[in-house]
mmCIF file with all atom_site columns, C-alpha atoms in Angstrom:
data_model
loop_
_atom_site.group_PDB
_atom_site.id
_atom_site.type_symbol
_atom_site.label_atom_id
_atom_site.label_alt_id
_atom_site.label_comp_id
_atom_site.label_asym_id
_atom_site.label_entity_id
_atom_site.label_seq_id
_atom_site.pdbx_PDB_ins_code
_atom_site.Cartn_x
_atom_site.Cartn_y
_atom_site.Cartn_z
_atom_site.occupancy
_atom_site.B_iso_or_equiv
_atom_site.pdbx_formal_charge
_atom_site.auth_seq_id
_atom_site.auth_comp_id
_atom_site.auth_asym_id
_atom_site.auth_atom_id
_atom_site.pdbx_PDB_model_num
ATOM 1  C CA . UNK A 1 1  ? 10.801  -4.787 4.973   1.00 52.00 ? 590 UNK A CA 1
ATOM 2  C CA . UNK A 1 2  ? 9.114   -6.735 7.853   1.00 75.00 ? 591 UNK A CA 1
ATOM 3  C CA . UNK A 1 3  ? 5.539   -7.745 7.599   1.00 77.00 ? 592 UNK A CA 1
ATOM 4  C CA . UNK A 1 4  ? 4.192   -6.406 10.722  1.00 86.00 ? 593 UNK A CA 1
ATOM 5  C CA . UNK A 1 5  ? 5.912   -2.755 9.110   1.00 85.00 ? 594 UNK A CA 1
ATOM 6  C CA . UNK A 1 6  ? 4.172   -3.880 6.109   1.00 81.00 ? 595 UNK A CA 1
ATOM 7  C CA . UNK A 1 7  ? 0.647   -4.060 7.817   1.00 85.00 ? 596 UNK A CA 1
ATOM 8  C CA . UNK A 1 8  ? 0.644   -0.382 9.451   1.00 84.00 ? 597 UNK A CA 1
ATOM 9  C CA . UNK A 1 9  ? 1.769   0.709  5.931   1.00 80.00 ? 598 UNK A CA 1
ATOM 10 C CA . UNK A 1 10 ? -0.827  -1.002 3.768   1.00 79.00 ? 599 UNK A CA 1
ATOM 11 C CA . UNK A 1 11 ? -3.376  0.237  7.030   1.00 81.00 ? 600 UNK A CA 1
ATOM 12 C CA . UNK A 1 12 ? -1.842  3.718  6.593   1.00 80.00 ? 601 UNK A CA 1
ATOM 13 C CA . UNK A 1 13 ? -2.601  3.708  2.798   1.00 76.00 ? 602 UNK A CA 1
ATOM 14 C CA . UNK A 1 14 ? -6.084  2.294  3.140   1.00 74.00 ? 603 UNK A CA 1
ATOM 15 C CA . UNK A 1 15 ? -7.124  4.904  5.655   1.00 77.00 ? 604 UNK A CA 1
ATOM 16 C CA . UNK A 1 16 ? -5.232  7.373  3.733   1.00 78.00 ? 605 UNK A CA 1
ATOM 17 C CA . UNK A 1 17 ? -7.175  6.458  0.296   1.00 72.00 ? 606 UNK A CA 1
ATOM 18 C CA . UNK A 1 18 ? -10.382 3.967  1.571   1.00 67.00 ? 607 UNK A CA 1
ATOM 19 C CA . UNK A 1 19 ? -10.514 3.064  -2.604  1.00 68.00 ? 608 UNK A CA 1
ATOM 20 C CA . UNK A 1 20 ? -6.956  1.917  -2.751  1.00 62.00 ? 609 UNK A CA 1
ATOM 21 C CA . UNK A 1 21 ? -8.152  -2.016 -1.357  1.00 61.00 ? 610 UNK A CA 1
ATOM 22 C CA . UNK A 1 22 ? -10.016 -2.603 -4.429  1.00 66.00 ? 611 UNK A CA 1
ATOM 23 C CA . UNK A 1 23 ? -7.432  -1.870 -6.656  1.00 65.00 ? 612 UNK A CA 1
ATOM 24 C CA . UNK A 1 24 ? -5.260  -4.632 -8.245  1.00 70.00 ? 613 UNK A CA 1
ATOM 25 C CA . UNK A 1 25 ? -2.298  -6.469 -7.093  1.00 73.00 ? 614 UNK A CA 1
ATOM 26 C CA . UNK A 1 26 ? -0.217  -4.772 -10.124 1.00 76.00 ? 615 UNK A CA 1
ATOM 27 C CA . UNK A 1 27 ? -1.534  -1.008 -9.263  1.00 77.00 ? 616 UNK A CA 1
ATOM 28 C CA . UNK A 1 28 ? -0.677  -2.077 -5.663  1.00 73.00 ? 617 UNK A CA 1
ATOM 29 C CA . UNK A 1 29 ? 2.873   -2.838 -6.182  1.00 80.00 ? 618 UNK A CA 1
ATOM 30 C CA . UNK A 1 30 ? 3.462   0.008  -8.760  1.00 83.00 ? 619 UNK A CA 1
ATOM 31 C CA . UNK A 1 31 ? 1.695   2.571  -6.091  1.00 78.00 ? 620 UNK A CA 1
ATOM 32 C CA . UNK A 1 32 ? 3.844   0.998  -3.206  1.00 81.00 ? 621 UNK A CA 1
ATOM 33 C CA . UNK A 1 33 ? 7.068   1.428  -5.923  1.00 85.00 ? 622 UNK A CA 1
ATOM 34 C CA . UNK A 1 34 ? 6.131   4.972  -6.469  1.00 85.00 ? 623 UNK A CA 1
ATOM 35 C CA . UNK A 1 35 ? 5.987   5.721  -2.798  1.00 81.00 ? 624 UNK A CA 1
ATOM 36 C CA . UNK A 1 36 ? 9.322   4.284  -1.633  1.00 80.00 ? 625 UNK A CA 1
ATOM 37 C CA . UNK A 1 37 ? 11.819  5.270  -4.748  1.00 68.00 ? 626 UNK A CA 1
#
């Protein structure tokens, strides 16, 4: 995946659930996992 697709994706999520930046980098990958499987 490229980065800049990466960005509007993680800036999707974040304004999609605002608590989702203070979660770890391990819930962060599992979430992102979850989402595109």
């Amino acid at each position: 995946m490229k980065n800049s697709q990466n960005q509007i994706i993680r800036g999707i999520i974040i304004a999609k659930f605002p608590s989702y930046h203070v979660l770890s980098i391990d819930h962060k990958q599992a979430f992102a996992r979850k989402l595109f499987t």
